[in-house]
mmCIF file of C-alpha atoms and ligand atoms in Angstrom:
data_model
loop_
_atom_site.group_PDB
_atom_site.id
_atom_site.type_symbol
_atom_site.label_atom_id
_atom_site.label_comp_id
_atom_site.label_asym_id
_atom_site.label_seq_id
_atom_site.Cartn_x
_atom_site.Cartn_y
_atom_site.Cartn_z
ATOM 1 C CA MET A 1293 0.000 0.000 0.000
ATOM 2 C CA LYS A 1294 2.653 2.486 -1.038
ATOM 3 C CA ASP A 1295 2.134 5.947 -2.463
ATOM 4 C CA THR A 1296 5.391 7.415 -3.752
ATOM 5 C CA ALA A 1297 6.666 10.653 -5.287
ATOM 6 C CA LYS A 1298 6.517 8.890 -8.660
ATOM 7 C CA HIS A 1299 2.786 8.250 -8.182
ATOM 8 C CA GLN A 1300 2.264 11.877 -7.162
ATOM 9 C CA GLY A 1301 4.064 12.987 -10.341
ATOM 10 C CA LEU A 1302 1.798 10.794 -12.467
ATOM 11 C CA ARG A 1303 -1.262 12.230 -10.663
ATOM 12 C CA ASN A 1304 -0.112 15.780 -11.425
ATOM 13 C CA GLN A 1305 0.090 14.811 -15.105
ATOM 14 C CA LEU A 1306 -3.379 13.246 -14.980
ATOM 15 C CA VAL A 1307 -4.811 16.435 -13.468
ATOM 16 C CA THR A 1308 -3.211 18.512 -16.247
ATOM 17 C CA LEU A 1309 -4.760 16.174 -18.810
ATOM 18 C CA LEU A 1310 -8.219 16.463 -17.187
ATOM 19 C CA LYS A 1311 -7.955 20.263 -17.181
ATOM 20 C CA GLY A 1312 -7.122 20.084 -20.899
ATOM 21 C CA LYS A 1313 -10.271 18.001 -21.434
ATOM 22 C CA GLY A 1314 -12.394 20.734 -19.841
ATOM 23 C CA ILE A 1315 -12.630 19.822 -16.126
ATOM 24 C CA THR A 1316 -12.614 23.110 -14.180
ATOM 25 C CA ASP A 1317 -14.050 22.271 -10.725
ATOM 26 C CA LYS A 1318 -11.101 22.812 -8.350
ATOM 27 C CA SER A 1319 -12.384 20.485 -5.652
ATOM 28 C CA VAL A 1320 -12.711 17.646 -8.208
ATOM 29 C CA LEU A 1321 -9.152 18.226 -9.479
ATOM 30 C CA GLU A 1322 -7.779 18.442 -5.934
ATOM 31 C CA ALA A 1323 -9.422 15.154 -4.951
ATOM 32 C CA ILE A 1324 -8.021 13.392 -8.037
ATOM 33 C CA ASN A 1325 -4.615 14.880 -7.276
ATOM 34 C CA LYS A 1326 -4.689 13.338 -3.792
ATOM 35 C CA ILE A 1327 -6.251 9.892 -4.240
ATOM 36 C CA PRO A 1328 -3.839 6.988 -4.916
ATOM 37 C CA ARG A 1329 -5.810 5.442 -7.814
ATOM 38 C CA HIS A 1330 -3.150 2.716 -8.175
ATOM 39 C CA LEU A 1331 -4.295 1.267 -4.841
ATOM 40 C CA PHE A 1332 -7.849 0.795 -6.186
ATOM 41 C CA LEU A 1333 -6.623 -1.494 -8.964
ATOM 42 C CA ASN A 1334 -5.305 -5.011 -9.084
ATOM 43 C CA SER A 1335 -1.510 -4.759 -8.760
ATOM 44 C CA SER A 1336 -1.054 -6.033 -12.349
ATOM 45 C CA PHE A 1337 -2.617 -2.786 -13.625
ATOM 46 C CA ALA A 1338 -0.969 -0.510 -11.052
ATOM 47 C CA ASP A 1339 1.620 0.788 -13.545
ATOM 48 C CA TYR A 1340 -1.174 2.109 -15.772
ATOM 49 C CA ALA A 1341 -3.339 3.559 -12.995
ATOM 50 C CA TYR A 1342 -2.780 7.184 -13.993
ATOM 51 C CA GLN A 1343 -3.676 6.722 -17.624
ATOM 52 C CA ASP A 1344 -7.100 8.088 -18.479
ATOM 53 C CA LYS A 1345 -8.597 4.620 -18.890
ATOM 54 C CA ALA A 1346 -11.085 2.209 -17.324
ATOM 55 C CA PHE A 1347 -9.645 -1.094 -16.005
ATOM 56 C CA PRO A 1348 -11.106 -4.435 -14.814
ATOM 57 C CA ILE A 1349 -11.681 -4.656 -11.025
ATOM 58 C CA GLY A 1350 -13.058 -8.214 -10.804
ATOM 59 C CA ALA A 1351 -16.609 -9.609 -10.933
ATOM 60 C CA GLY A 1352 -16.732 -8.494 -14.607
ATOM 61 C CA GLN A 1353 -16.768 -4.806 -13.568
ATOM 62 C CA THR A 1354 -14.493 -1.840 -14.236
ATOM 63 C CA ILE A 1355 -13.149 1.180 -12.395
ATOM 64 C CA SER A 1356 -14.424 4.198 -14.375
ATOM 65 C CA GLN A 1357 -12.053 6.256 -16.502
ATOM 66 C CA PRO A 1358 -10.722 9.287 -14.539
ATOM 67 C CA TYR A 1359 -12.271 11.725 -17.055
ATOM 68 C CA THR A 1360 -15.678 10.109 -16.525
ATOM 69 C CA VAL A 1361 -15.297 10.272 -12.723
ATOM 70 C CA ALA A 1362 -14.256 13.940 -12.981
ATOM 71 C CA PHE A 1363 -17.074 14.802 -15.412
ATOM 72 C CA GLN A 1364 -19.791 13.195 -13.277
ATOM 73 C CA SER A 1365 -18.363 14.692 -10.062
ATOM 74 C CA GLN A 1366 -18.327 18.149 -11.647
ATOM 75 C CA LEU A 1367 -21.964 17.818 -12.779
ATOM 76 C CA LEU A 1368 -23.000 17.077 -9.180
ATOM 77 C CA GLU A 1369 -21.858 20.574 -8.022
ATOM 78 C CA VAL A 1370 -20.848 19.121 -4.657
ATOM 79 C CA LYS A 1371 -20.940 21.394 -1.602
ATOM 80 C CA LYS A 1372 -19.375 20.444 1.738
ATOM 81 C CA ASP A 1373 -21.655 18.144 3.772
ATOM 82 C CA HIS A 1374 -23.906 17.381 0.801
ATOM 83 C CA LYS A 1375 -25.602 14.053 1.269
ATOM 84 C CA ILE A 1376 -24.876 12.047 -1.882
ATOM 85 C CA LEU A 1377 -26.120 8.636 -2.972
ATOM 86 C CA GLU A 1378 -23.883 6.663 -5.322
ATOM 87 C CA ILE A 1379 -25.163 3.637 -7.243
ATOM 88 C CA GLY A 1380 -22.331 1.212 -8.120
ATOM 89 C CA THR A 1381 -19.568 1.461 -5.490
ATOM 90 C CA GLY A 1382 -17.275 -0.810 -7.538
ATOM 91 C CA SER A 1383 -13.647 -0.119 -6.638
ATOM 92 C CA GLY A 1384 -14.638 2.793 -4.382
ATOM 93 C CA TYR A 1385 -12.605 5.318 -6.384
ATOM 94 C CA GLN A 1386 -15.584 7.562 -7.229
ATOM 95 C CA THR A 1387 -16.741 7.191 -3.609
ATOM 96 C CA ALA A 1388 -13.310 8.401 -2.460
ATOM 97 C CA VAL A 1389 -13.411 11.431 -4.783
ATOM 98 C CA LEU A 1390 -16.789 12.504 -3.360
ATOM 99 C CA CYS A 1391 -15.618 11.937 0.242
ATOM 100 C CA LEU A 1392 -12.529 14.104 -0.343
ATOM 101 C CA MET A 1393 -14.793 16.806 -1.784
ATOM 102 C CA GLY A 1394 -16.453 16.920 1.644
ATOM 103 C CA ALA A 1395 -19.653 15.017 0.843
ATOM 104 C CA LYS A 1396 -21.423 12.535 3.098
ATOM 105 C CA VAL A 1397 -21.480 9.567 0.773
ATOM 106 C CA TYR A 1398 -23.955 6.674 0.776
ATOM 107 C CA SER A 1399 -23.083 4.014 -1.779
ATOM 108 C CA ILE A 1400 -24.679 0.766 -2.992
ATOM 109 C CA GLU A 1401 -23.012 -2.184 -4.769
ATOM 110 C CA ARG A 1402 -24.736 -5.352 -5.996
ATOM 111 C CA GLN A 1403 -21.596 -7.540 -6.388
ATOM 112 C CA ASN A 1404 -20.881 -8.969 -2.957
ATOM 113 C CA GLU A 1405 -17.197 -9.568 -3.735
ATOM 114 C CA LEU A 1406 -16.662 -5.896 -4.641
ATOM 115 C CA PHE A 1407 -18.796 -4.683 -1.743
ATOM 116 C CA LYS A 1408 -16.613 -6.630 0.723
ATOM 117 C CA GLN A 1409 -13.307 -5.688 -0.916
ATOM 118 C CA THR A 1410 -14.124 -1.960 -1.022
ATOM 119 C CA SER A 1411 -15.538 -1.940 2.526
ATOM 120 C CA ILE A 1412 -12.063 -3.016 3.684
ATOM 121 C CA LEU A 1413 -10.005 -0.847 1.330
ATOM 122 C CA LEU A 1414 -11.559 2.581 1.957
ATOM 123 C CA PRO A 1415 -10.993 2.746 5.746
ATOM 124 C CA LYS A 1416 -7.433 1.468 5.195
ATOM 125 C CA LEU A 1417 -6.853 4.553 3.066
ATOM 126 C CA GLY A 1418 -8.460 6.770 5.718
ATOM 127 C CA ILE A 1419 -11.593 7.339 3.607
ATOM 128 C CA ARG A 1420 -14.870 7.073 5.486
ATOM 129 C CA PRO A 1421 -18.103 7.113 3.533
ATOM 130 C CA LYS A 1422 -21.227 7.543 5.685
ATOM 131 C CA HIS A 1423 -22.712 4.245 4.559
ATOM 132 C CA LEU A 1424 -21.742 1.379 2.226
ATOM 133 C CA SER A 1425 -24.446 -1.117 1.402
ATOM 134 C CA PHE A 1426 -24.823 -4.355 -0.515
ATOM 135 C CA GLY A 1427 -27.988 -4.409 -2.588
ATOM 136 C CA ASP A 1428 -29.898 -3.245 -5.626
ATOM 137 C CA GLY A 1429 -29.286 0.367 -6.549
ATOM 138 C CA TYR A 1430 -32.526 0.554 -8.564
ATOM 139 C CA LYS A 1431 -34.275 0.828 -5.195
ATOM 140 C CA GLY A 1432 -31.973 3.530 -3.794
ATOM 141 C CA LEU A 1433 -31.865 3.884 0.001
ATOM 142 C CA PRO A 1434 -35.357 5.021 1.046
ATOM 143 C CA ASN A 1435 -34.414 4.901 4.751
ATOM 144 C CA HIS A 1436 -31.695 7.515 4.225
ATOM 145 C CA ALA A 1437 -33.506 9.719 1.666
ATOM 146 C CA PRO A 1438 -33.775 12.495 0.616
ATOM 147 C CA PHE A 1439 -30.364 13.207 -0.987
ATOM 148 C CA ASP A 1440 -28.804 16.447 -2.239
ATOM 149 C CA SER A 1441 -27.642 14.519 -5.260
ATOM 150 C CA ILE A 1442 -27.475 11.041 -6.726
ATOM 151 C CA ILE A 1443 -24.820 9.609 -9.052
ATOM 152 C CA VAL A 1444 -25.262 6.400 -11.030
ATOM 153 C CA THR A 1445 -21.956 4.885 -12.179
ATOM 154 C CA ALA A 1446 -23.338 2.123 -14.439
ATOM 155 C CA GLY A 1447 -25.242 2.432 -17.723
ATOM 156 C CA ALA A 1448 -28.972 2.573 -16.973
ATOM 157 C CA PRO A 1449 -31.573 1.512 -19.559
ATOM 158 C CA ILE A 1450 -34.162 3.695 -17.773
ATOM 159 C CA ILE A 1451 -34.218 6.280 -14.968
ATOM 160 C CA PRO A 1452 -35.177 4.338 -11.835
ATOM 161 C CA GLN A 1453 -38.304 5.972 -10.382
ATOM 162 C CA ALA A 1454 -37.151 5.285 -6.814
ATOM 163 C CA LEU A 1455 -34.061 7.442 -7.384
ATOM 164 C CA MET A 1456 -36.116 10.377 -8.683
ATOM 165 C CA ALA A 1457 -38.331 10.105 -5.598
ATOM 166 C CA GLN A 1458 -35.300 10.169 -3.253
ATOM 167 C CA LEU A 1459 -33.909 13.458 -4.596
ATOM 168 C CA LYS A 1460 -34.396 16.742 -2.688
ATOM 169 C CA ILE A 1461 -36.099 19.645 -4.469
ATOM 170 C CA GLY A 1462 -33.211 21.440 -6.221
ATOM 171 C CA GLY A 1463 -31.194 18.198 -6.138
ATOM 172 C CA ARG A 1464 -29.211 16.757 -9.052
ATOM 173 C CA LEU A 1465 -29.316 13.227 -10.464
ATOM 174 C CA VAL A 1466 -26.392 12.348 -12.765
ATOM 175 C CA ILE A 1467 -27.045 9.168 -14.734
ATOM 176 C CA PRO A 1468 -25.599 7.643 -17.930
ATOM 177 C CA LEU A 1469 -28.667 6.557 -19.911
ATOM 178 C CA GLY A 1470 -28.772 3.937 -22.649
ATOM 179 C CA GLU A 1471 -28.001 0.323 -23.533
ATOM 180 C CA ASP A 1472 -24.758 0.002 -25.572
ATOM 181 C CA ILE A 1473 -23.626 3.623 -25.440
ATOM 182 C CA GLN A 1474 -24.932 5.973 -22.772
ATOM 183 C CA ILE A 1475 -25.823 9.659 -22.878
ATOM 184 C CA MET A 1476 -24.654 11.429 -19.731
ATOM 185 C CA THR A 1477 -27.861 12.901 -18.347
ATOM 186 C CA LEU A 1478 -28.446 15.436 -15.571
ATOM 187 C CA LEU A 1479 -31.892 15.804 -14.012
ATOM 188 C CA ILE A 1480 -32.514 18.741 -11.690
ATOM 189 C CA ARG A 1481 -35.576 18.420 -9.475
ATOM 190 C CA LYS A 1482 -37.651 21.603 -9.780
ATOM 191 C CA ASN A 1483 -40.554 20.649 -7.504
ATOM 192 C CA GLU A 1484 -42.564 17.584 -6.400
ATOM 193 C CA THR A 1485 -43.397 16.562 -9.959
ATOM 194 C CA GLN A 1486 -41.066 18.377 -12.381
ATOM 195 C CA PHE A 1487 -37.487 17.622 -13.413
ATOM 196 C CA GLU A 1488 -35.326 19.625 -15.807
ATOM 197 C CA LYS A 1489 -33.242 17.459 -18.158
ATOM 198 C CA HIS A 1490 -29.795 18.228 -19.632
ATOM 199 C CA GLU A 1491 -27.711 15.925 -21.855
ATOM 200 C CA PHE A 1492 -23.893 15.848 -22.160
ATOM 201 C CA GLY A 1493 -22.754 13.480 -24.906
ATOM 202 C CA ASP A 1494 -21.766 9.831 -25.136
ATOM 203 C CA PHE A 1495 -20.003 7.655 -22.555
ATOM 204 C CA LYS A 1496 -19.469 3.916 -22.137
ATOM 205 C CA PHE A 1497 -20.294 2.093 -18.885
ATOM 206 C CA VAL A 1498 -20.890 -1.462 -17.675
ATOM 207 C CA PRO A 1499 -24.656 -2.037 -17.363
ATOM 208 C CA LEU A 1500 -26.802 -1.206 -14.346
ATOM 209 C CA LEU A 1501 -28.291 -4.640 -13.696
ATOM 210 C CA GLU A 1502 -31.644 -5.446 -12.159
ATOM 211 C CA ASN A 1503 -32.623 -8.777 -10.581
ATOM 212 C CA LYS A 1504 -29.694 -10.582 -12.181
ATOM 213 C CA ASN A 1505 -26.557 -12.188 -10.860
HETATM 214 N N1 SAH B 512 -17.904 3.881 -9.248
HETATM 215 C C1 SAH B 512 -17.223 2.678 -9.637
HETATM 216 C C2 SAH B 512 -17.714 2.213 -10.984
HETATM 217 C C3 SAH B 512 -17.766 0.742 -11.049
HETATM 218 S S1 SAH B 512 -18.566 0.080 -12.490
HETATM 219 C C4 SAH B 512 -15.704 2.868 -9.616
HETATM 220 O O1 SAH B 512 -15.245 4.008 -9.673
HETATM 221 O O2 SAH B 512 -14.986 1.881 -9.522
HETATM 222 C C5 SAH B 512 -20.252 0.061 -11.998
HETATM 223 C C6 SAH B 512 -20.590 -0.713 -10.752
HETATM 224 O O3 SAH B 512 -22.015 -0.727 -10.654
HETATM 225 C C7 SAH B 512 -20.153 -2.174 -10.775
HETATM 226 O O4 SAH B 512 -19.360 -2.421 -9.629
HETATM 227 C C8 SAH B 512 -21.473 -2.968 -10.751
HETATM 228 O O5 SAH B 512 -21.395 -4.175 -10.009
HETATM 229 C C9 SAH B 512 -22.399 -1.957 -10.081
HETATM 230 N N2 SAH B 512 -23.831 -2.188 -10.346
HETATM 231 C C10 SAH B 512 -24.429 -2.619 -11.492
HETATM 232 N N3 SAH B 512 -25.767 -2.689 -11.323
HETATM 233 C C11 SAH B 512 -26.019 -2.326 -10.036
HETATM 234 C C12 SAH B 512 -27.212 -2.214 -9.251
HETATM 235 N N4 SAH B 512 -28.421 -2.504 -9.749
HETATM 236 N N5 SAH B 512 -27.084 -1.788 -7.960
HETATM 237 C C13 SAH B 512 -25.864 -1.485 -7.422
HETATM 238 N N6 SAH B 512 -24.712 -1.585 -8.113
HETATM 239 C C14 SAH B 512 -24.786 -1.996 -9.405
#
């Protein structure tokens, strides 16, 4: 579990690259500059951890590409102490970014192996999300709702109704929508019944699965 000056140098380069791709939110860039992404990957990929790429993390899943993590985090407009629900904990890297930005993070993962692995890793790195749970993200976490914002980190064929219902008025839901290719979509809740929709181009995610193993 080493983080060296070499890793820090590679992180600085990654941050420069993300700025060049249009990421401007300082708290997002600072978090990415601090988090040892190489420790969220299997050691065989550790040398490539600061490339702007997705990598396998086991259970057929991937850690999202840093640009995607930065783009989604920026769309959330995180303020300190915001209560954020994440669907798809995976490696915990996106969770860590939101924690370092000062959010109270609640995260759900449906692969037990990843849920267990990440529940051990994050505290080891001194990162403490409010709540990690094993279960189906389509249902959200009704007992902890409402949330200031919700981020879905897998490709969703539809917008889960439960997630819309668990968003505060004024809250933001960031969700990649679509089957093979996803359109990054932001919904802002205007009132009890109305949501404003914005779309931000194509991304590629593993699927958000429902009732499947
Ligand atoms: N945020 C993660 C991204 C992992 S990929 C990271 O940075 O590493 C997406 C994750 O969503 C996978 O771990 C997958 O198992 C999980 N997932 C897919 N469908 C889900 C569902 N219905 N509920 C919760 N998690 C789900």
